[in-house]
PDB file of C-alpha atoms in Angstrom:
ATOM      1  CA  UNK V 838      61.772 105.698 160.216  1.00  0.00           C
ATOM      2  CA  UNK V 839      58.825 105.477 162.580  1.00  0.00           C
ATOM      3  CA  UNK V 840      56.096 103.826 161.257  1.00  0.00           C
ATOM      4  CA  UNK V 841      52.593 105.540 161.000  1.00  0.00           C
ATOM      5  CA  UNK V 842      50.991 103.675 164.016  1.00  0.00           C
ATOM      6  CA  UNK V 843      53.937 104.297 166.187  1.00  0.00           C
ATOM      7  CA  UNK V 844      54.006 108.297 164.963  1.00  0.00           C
ATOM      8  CA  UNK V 845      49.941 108.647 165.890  1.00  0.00           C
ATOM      9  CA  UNK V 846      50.742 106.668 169.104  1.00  0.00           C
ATOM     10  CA  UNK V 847      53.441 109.313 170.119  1.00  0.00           C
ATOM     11  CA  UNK V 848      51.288 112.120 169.488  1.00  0.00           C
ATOM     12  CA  UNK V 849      48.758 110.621 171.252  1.00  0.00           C
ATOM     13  CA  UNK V 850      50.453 110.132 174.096  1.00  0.00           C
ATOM     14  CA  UNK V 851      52.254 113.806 174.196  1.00  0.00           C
ATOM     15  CA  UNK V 852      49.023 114.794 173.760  1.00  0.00           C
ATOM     16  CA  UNK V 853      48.702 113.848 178.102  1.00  0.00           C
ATOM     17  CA  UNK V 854      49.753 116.218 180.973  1.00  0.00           C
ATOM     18  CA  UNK V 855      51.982 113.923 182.315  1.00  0.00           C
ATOM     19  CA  UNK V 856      53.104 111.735 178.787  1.00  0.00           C
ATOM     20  CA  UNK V 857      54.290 107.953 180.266  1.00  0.00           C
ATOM     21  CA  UNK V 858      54.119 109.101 184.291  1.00  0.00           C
ATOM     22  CA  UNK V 859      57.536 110.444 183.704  1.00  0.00           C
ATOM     23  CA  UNK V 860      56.922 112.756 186.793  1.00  0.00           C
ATOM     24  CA  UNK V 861      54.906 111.157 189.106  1.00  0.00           C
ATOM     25  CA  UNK V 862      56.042 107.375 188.803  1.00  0.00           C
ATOM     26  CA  UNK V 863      58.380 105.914 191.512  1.00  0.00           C
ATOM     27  CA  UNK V 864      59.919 103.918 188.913  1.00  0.00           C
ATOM     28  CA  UNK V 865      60.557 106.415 186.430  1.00  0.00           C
ATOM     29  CA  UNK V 866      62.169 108.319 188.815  1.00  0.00           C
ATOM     30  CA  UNK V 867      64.712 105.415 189.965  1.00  0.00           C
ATOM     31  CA  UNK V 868      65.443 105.011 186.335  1.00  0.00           C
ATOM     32  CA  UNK V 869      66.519 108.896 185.724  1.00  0.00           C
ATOM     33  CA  UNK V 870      68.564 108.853 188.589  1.00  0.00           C
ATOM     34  CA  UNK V 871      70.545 105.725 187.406  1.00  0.00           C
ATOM     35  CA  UNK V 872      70.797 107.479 183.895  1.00  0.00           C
ATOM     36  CA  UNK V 873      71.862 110.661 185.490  1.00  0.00           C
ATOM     37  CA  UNK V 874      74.601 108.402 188.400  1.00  0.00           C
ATOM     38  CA  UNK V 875      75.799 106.756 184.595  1.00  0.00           C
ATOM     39  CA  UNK V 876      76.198 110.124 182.698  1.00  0.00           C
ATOM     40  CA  UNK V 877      78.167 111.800 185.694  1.00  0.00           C
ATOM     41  CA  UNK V 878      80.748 108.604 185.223  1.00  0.00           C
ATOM     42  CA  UNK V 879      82.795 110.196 182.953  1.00  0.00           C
ATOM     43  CA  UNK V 880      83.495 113.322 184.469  1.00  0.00           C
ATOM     44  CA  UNK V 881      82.707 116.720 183.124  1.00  0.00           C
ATOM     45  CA  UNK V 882      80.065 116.404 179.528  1.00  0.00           C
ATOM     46  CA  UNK V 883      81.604 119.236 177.229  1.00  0.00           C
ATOM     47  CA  UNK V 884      79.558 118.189 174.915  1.00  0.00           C
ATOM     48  CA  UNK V 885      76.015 115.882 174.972  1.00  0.00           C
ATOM     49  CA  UNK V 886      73.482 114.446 173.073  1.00  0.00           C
ATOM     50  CA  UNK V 887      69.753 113.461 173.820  1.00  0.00           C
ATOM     51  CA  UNK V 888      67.918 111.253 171.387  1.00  0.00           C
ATOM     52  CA  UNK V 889      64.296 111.569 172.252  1.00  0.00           C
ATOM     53  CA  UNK V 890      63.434 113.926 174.742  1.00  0.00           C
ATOM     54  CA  UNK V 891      59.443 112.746 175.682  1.00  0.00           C
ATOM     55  CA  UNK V 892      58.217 115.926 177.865  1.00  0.00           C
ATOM     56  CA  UNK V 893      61.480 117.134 178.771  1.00  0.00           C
ATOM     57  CA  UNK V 894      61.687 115.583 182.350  1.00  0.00           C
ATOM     58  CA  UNK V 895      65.560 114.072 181.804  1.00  0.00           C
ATOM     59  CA  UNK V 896      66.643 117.293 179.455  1.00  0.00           C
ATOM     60  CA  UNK V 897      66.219 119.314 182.796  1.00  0.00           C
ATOM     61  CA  UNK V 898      68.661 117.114 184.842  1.00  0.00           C
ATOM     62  CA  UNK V 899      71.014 116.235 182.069  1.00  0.00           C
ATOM     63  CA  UNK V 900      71.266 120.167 180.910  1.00  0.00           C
ATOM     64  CA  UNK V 901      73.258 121.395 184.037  1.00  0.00           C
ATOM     65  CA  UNK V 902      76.024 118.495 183.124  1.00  0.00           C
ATOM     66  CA  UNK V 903      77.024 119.838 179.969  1.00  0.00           C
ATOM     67  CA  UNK V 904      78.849 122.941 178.480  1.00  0.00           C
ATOM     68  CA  UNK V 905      76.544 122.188 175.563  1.00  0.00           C
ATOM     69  CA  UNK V 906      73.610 120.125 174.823  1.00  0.00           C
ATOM     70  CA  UNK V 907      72.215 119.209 171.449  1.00  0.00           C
ATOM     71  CA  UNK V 908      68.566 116.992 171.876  1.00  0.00           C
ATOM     72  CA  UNK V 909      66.655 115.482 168.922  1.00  0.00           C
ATOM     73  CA  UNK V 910      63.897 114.354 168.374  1.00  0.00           C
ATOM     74  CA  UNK V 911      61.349 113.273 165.904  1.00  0.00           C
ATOM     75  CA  UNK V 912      58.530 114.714 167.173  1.00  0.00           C
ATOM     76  CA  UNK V 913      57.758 118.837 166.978  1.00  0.00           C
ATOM     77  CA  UNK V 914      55.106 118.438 170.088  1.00  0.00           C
ATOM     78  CA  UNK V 915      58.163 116.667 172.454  1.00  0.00           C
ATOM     79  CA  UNK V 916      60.872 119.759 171.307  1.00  0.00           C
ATOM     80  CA  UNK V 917      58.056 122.332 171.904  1.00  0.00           C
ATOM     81  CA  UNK V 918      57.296 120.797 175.729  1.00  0.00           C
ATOM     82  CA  UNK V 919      60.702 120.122 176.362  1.00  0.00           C
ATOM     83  CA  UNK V 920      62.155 123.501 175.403  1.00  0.00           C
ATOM     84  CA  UNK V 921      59.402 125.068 177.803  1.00  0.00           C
ATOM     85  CA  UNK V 922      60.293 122.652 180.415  1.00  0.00           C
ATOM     86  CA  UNK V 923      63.571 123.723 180.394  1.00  0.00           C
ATOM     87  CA  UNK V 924      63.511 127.457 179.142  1.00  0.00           C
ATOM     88  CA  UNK V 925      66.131 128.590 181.712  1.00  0.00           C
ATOM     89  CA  UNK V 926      68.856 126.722 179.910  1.00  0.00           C
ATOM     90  CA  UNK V 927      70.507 128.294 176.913  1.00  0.00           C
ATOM     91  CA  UNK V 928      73.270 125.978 176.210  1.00  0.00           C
ATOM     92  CA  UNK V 929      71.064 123.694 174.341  1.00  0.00           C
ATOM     93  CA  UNK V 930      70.564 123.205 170.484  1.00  0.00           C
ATOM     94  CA  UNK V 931      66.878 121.318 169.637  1.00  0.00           C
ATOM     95  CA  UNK V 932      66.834 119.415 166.377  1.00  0.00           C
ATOM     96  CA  UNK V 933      63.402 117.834 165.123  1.00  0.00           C
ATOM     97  CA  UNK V 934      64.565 114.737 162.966  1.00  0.00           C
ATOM     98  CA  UNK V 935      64.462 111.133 162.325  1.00  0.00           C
ATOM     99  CA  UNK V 936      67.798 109.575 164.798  1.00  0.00           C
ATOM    100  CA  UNK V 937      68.841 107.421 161.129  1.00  0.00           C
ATOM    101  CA  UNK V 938      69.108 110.786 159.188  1.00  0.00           C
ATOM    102  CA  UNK V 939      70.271 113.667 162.447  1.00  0.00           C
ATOM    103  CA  UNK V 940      73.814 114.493 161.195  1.00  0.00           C
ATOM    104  CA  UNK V 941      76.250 116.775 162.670  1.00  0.00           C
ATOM    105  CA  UNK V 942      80.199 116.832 162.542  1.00  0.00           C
ATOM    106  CA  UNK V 943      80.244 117.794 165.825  1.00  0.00           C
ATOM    107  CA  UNK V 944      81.397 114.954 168.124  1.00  0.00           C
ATOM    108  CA  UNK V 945      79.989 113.927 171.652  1.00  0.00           C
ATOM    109  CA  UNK V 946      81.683 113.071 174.641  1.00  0.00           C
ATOM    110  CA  UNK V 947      77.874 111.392 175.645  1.00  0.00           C
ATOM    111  CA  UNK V 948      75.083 110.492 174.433  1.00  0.00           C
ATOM    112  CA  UNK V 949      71.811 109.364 176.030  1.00  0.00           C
ATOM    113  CA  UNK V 950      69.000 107.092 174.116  1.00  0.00           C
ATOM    114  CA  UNK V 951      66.157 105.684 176.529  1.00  0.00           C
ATOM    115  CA  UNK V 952      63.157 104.458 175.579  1.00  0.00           C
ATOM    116  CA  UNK V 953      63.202 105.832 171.916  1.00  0.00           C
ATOM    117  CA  UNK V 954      64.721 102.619 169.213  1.00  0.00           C
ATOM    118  CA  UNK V 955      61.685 100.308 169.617  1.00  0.00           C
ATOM    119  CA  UNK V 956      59.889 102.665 167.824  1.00  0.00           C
ATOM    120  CA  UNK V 957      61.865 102.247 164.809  1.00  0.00           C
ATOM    121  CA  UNK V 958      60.278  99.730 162.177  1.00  0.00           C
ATOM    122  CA  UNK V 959      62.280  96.684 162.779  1.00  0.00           C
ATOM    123  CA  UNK V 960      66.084  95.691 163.948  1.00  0.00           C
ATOM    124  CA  UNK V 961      67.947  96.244 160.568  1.00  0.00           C
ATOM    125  CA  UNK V 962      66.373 100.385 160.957  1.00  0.00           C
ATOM    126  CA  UNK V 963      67.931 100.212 164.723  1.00  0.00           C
ATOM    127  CA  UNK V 964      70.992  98.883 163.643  1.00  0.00           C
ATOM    128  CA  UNK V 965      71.380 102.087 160.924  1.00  0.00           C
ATOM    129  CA  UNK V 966      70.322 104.143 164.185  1.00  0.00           C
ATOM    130  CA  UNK V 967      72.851 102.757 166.215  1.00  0.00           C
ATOM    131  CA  UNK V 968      75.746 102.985 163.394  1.00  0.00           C
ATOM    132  CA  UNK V 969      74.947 106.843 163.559  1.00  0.00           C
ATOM    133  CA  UNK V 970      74.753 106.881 167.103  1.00  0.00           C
ATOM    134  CA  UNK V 971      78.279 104.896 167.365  1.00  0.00           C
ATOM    135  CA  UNK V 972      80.086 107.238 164.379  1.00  0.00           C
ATOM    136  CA  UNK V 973      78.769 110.645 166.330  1.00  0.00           C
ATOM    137  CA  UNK V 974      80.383 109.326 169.432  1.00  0.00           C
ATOM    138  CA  UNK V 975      83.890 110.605 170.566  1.00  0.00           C
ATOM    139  CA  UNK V 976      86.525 108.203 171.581  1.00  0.00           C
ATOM    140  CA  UNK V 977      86.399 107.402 174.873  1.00  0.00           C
ATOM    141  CA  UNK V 978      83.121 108.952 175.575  1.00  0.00           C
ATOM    142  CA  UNK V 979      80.062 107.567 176.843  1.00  0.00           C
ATOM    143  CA  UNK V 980      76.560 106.087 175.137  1.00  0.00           C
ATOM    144  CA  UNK V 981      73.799 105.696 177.958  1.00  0.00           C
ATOM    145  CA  UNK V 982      71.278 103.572 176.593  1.00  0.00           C
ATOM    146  CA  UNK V 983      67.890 102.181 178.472  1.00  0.00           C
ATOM    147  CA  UNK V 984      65.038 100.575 177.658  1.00  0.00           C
ATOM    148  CA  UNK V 985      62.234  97.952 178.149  1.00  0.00           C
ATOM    149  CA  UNK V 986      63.405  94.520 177.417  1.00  0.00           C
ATOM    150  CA  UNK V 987      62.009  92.558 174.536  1.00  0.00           C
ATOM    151  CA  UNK V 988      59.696  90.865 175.823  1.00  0.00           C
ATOM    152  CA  UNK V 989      57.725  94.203 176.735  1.00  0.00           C
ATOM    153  CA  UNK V 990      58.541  95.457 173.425  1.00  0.00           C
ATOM    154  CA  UNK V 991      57.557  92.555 171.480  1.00  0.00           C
ATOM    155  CA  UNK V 992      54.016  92.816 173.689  1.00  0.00           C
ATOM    156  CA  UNK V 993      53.820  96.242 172.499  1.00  0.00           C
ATOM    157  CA  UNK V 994      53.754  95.549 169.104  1.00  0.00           C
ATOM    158  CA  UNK V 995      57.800  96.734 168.584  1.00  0.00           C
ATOM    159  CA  UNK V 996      59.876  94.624 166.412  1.00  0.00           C
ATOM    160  CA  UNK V 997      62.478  94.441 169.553  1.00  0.00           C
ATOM    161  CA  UNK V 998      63.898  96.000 172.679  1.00  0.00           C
ATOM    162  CA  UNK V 999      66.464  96.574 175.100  1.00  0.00           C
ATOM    163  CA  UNK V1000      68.648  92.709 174.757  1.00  0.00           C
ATOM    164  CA  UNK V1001      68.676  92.976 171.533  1.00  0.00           C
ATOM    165  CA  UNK V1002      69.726  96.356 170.853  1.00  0.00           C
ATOM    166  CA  UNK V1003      72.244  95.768 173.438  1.00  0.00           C
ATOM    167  CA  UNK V1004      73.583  93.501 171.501  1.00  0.00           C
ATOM    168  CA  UNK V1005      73.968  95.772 168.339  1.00  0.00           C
ATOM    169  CA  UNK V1006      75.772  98.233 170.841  1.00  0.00           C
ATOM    170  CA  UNK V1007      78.287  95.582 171.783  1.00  0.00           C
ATOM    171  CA  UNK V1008      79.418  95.231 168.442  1.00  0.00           C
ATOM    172  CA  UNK V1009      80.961  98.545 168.360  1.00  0.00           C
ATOM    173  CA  UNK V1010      80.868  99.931 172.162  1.00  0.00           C
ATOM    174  CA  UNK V1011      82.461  98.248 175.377  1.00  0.00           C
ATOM    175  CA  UNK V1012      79.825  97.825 177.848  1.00  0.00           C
ATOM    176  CA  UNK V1013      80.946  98.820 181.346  1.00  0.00           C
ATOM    177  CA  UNK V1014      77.864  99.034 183.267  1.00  0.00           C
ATOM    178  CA  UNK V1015      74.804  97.228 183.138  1.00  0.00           C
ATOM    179  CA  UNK V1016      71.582  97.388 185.517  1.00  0.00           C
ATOM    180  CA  UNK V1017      68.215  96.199 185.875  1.00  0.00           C
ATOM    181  CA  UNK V1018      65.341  98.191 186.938  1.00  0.00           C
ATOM    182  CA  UNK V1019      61.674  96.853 187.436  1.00  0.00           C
ATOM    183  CA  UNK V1020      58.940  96.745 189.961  1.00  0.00           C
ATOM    184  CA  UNK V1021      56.419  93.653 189.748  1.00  0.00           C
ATOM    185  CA  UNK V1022      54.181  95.620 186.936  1.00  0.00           C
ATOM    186  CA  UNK V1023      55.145  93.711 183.808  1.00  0.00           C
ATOM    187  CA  UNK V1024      55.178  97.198 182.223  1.00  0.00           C
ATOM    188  CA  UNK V1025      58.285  98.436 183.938  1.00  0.00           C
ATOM    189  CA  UNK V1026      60.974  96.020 183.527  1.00  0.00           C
ATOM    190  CA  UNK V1027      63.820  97.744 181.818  1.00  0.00           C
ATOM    191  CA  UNK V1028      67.494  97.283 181.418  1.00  0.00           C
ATOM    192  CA  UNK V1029      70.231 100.615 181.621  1.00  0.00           C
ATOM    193  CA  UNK V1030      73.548 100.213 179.778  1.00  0.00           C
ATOM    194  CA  UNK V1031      76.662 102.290 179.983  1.00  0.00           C
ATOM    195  CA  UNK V1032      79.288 101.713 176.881  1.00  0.00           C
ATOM    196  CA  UNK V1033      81.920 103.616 176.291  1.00  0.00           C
ATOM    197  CA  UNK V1034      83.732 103.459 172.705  1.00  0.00           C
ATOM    198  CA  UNK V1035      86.772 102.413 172.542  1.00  0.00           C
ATOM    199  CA  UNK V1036      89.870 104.728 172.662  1.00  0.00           C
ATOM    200  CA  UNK V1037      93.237 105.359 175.147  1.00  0.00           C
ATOM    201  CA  UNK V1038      91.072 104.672 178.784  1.00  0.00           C
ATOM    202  CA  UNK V1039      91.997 101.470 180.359  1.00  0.00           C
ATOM    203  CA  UNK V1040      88.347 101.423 182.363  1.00  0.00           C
ATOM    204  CA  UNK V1041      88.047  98.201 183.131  1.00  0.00           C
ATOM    205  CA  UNK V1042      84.718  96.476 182.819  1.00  0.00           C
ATOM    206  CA  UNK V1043      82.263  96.190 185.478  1.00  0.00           C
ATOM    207  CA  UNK V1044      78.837  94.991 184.121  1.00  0.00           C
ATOM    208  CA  UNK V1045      76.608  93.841 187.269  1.00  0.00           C
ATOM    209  CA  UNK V1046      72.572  92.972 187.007  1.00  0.00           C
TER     210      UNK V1046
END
């Protein structure tokens, strides 16, 4: 659950024209692309998932990838801006809810989650988040995860960030892909992550930095 601070920070920020430079920052940019280059990887994306969907900026390029797209999100003010961001889309489902109680039987061949667990309390509330992430996951299909690294985090005021909930992923996922993006602010420095779970693919591993 996200704590009160964190919730009033979020609304805060959605509360700006342009929440987190998500359209005008070079760097933000270069990280959507590398999320988008990841969730191509596996081919056609019958079916996708979107934890966390900020203004809407990666729902618009992730939407023409998939037959259908579900996107969640805790926050009523981030569904409302994304779903008028990306109006012209009607494959996609929008779901306000906490990531540790969303539920669905429906199974995804991938699922994105950037920038979204470090608002969680602390790790053991992002390790329930990433067991429900992990069980909604379809064998063999891909988890795109990104976010700053702890150190960030940790100067934030977040219990953690991208290492260690890397290393939660690991126990369950394969990682195949791993990259680093950052410019020399101290504020972008962020790790990307492509894992796939396991099931009949031989993909061999290929993790780079």
């Amino acid at each position: 659950m996200i704590p009160d601070a964190n919730h009033q920070l979020l609304e805060r920020e959605l509360s700006a024209d342009d929440p987190w430079r998500l359209d005008s920052s070079s760097f933000e940019q270069e990280r959507y692309a590398q999320m988008l280059r990841m969730s191509r990887c596996n081919g056609d994306v019958a079916c996708a998932l979107e934890v966390g969907c900020a203004a809407g900026a990666f729902t618009g390029m992730l939407a023409p990838l998939c037959e259908r797209l579900t996107v969640v999100d805790v926050m009523p003010q981030a569904i409302e801006r994304a779903r008028r961001r990306t109006r012209k889309w009607s494959h996609i489902t929008w779901v306000t809810s906490d990531i540790q109680r969303f539920s669905t039987i429906e199974r995804f061949d991938l699922i994105v989650v950037a920038e979204v667990l470090y608002y969680l309390k602390d790790i053991v509330e992002m390790h329930a988040a990433i067991r429900n992430l992990v069980s909604m996951l379809a064998p063999n299909g891909a988890l795109i995860f990104g976010s700053a690294r702890d150190a960030a985090c940790q100067r934030w005021g977040h219990a953690a960030g991208a290492e260690t909930v890397i290393a939660l992923f690991n126990e369950s996922l394969s990682e195949i892909e791993r990259l680093h993006c950052h410019t020399e602010s101290v504020n972008e420095d962020c790790l990307i992550v492509r894992f796939r779970k396991p099931g009949h693919s031989s993909e061999q591993s290929n993790v780079g930095h």
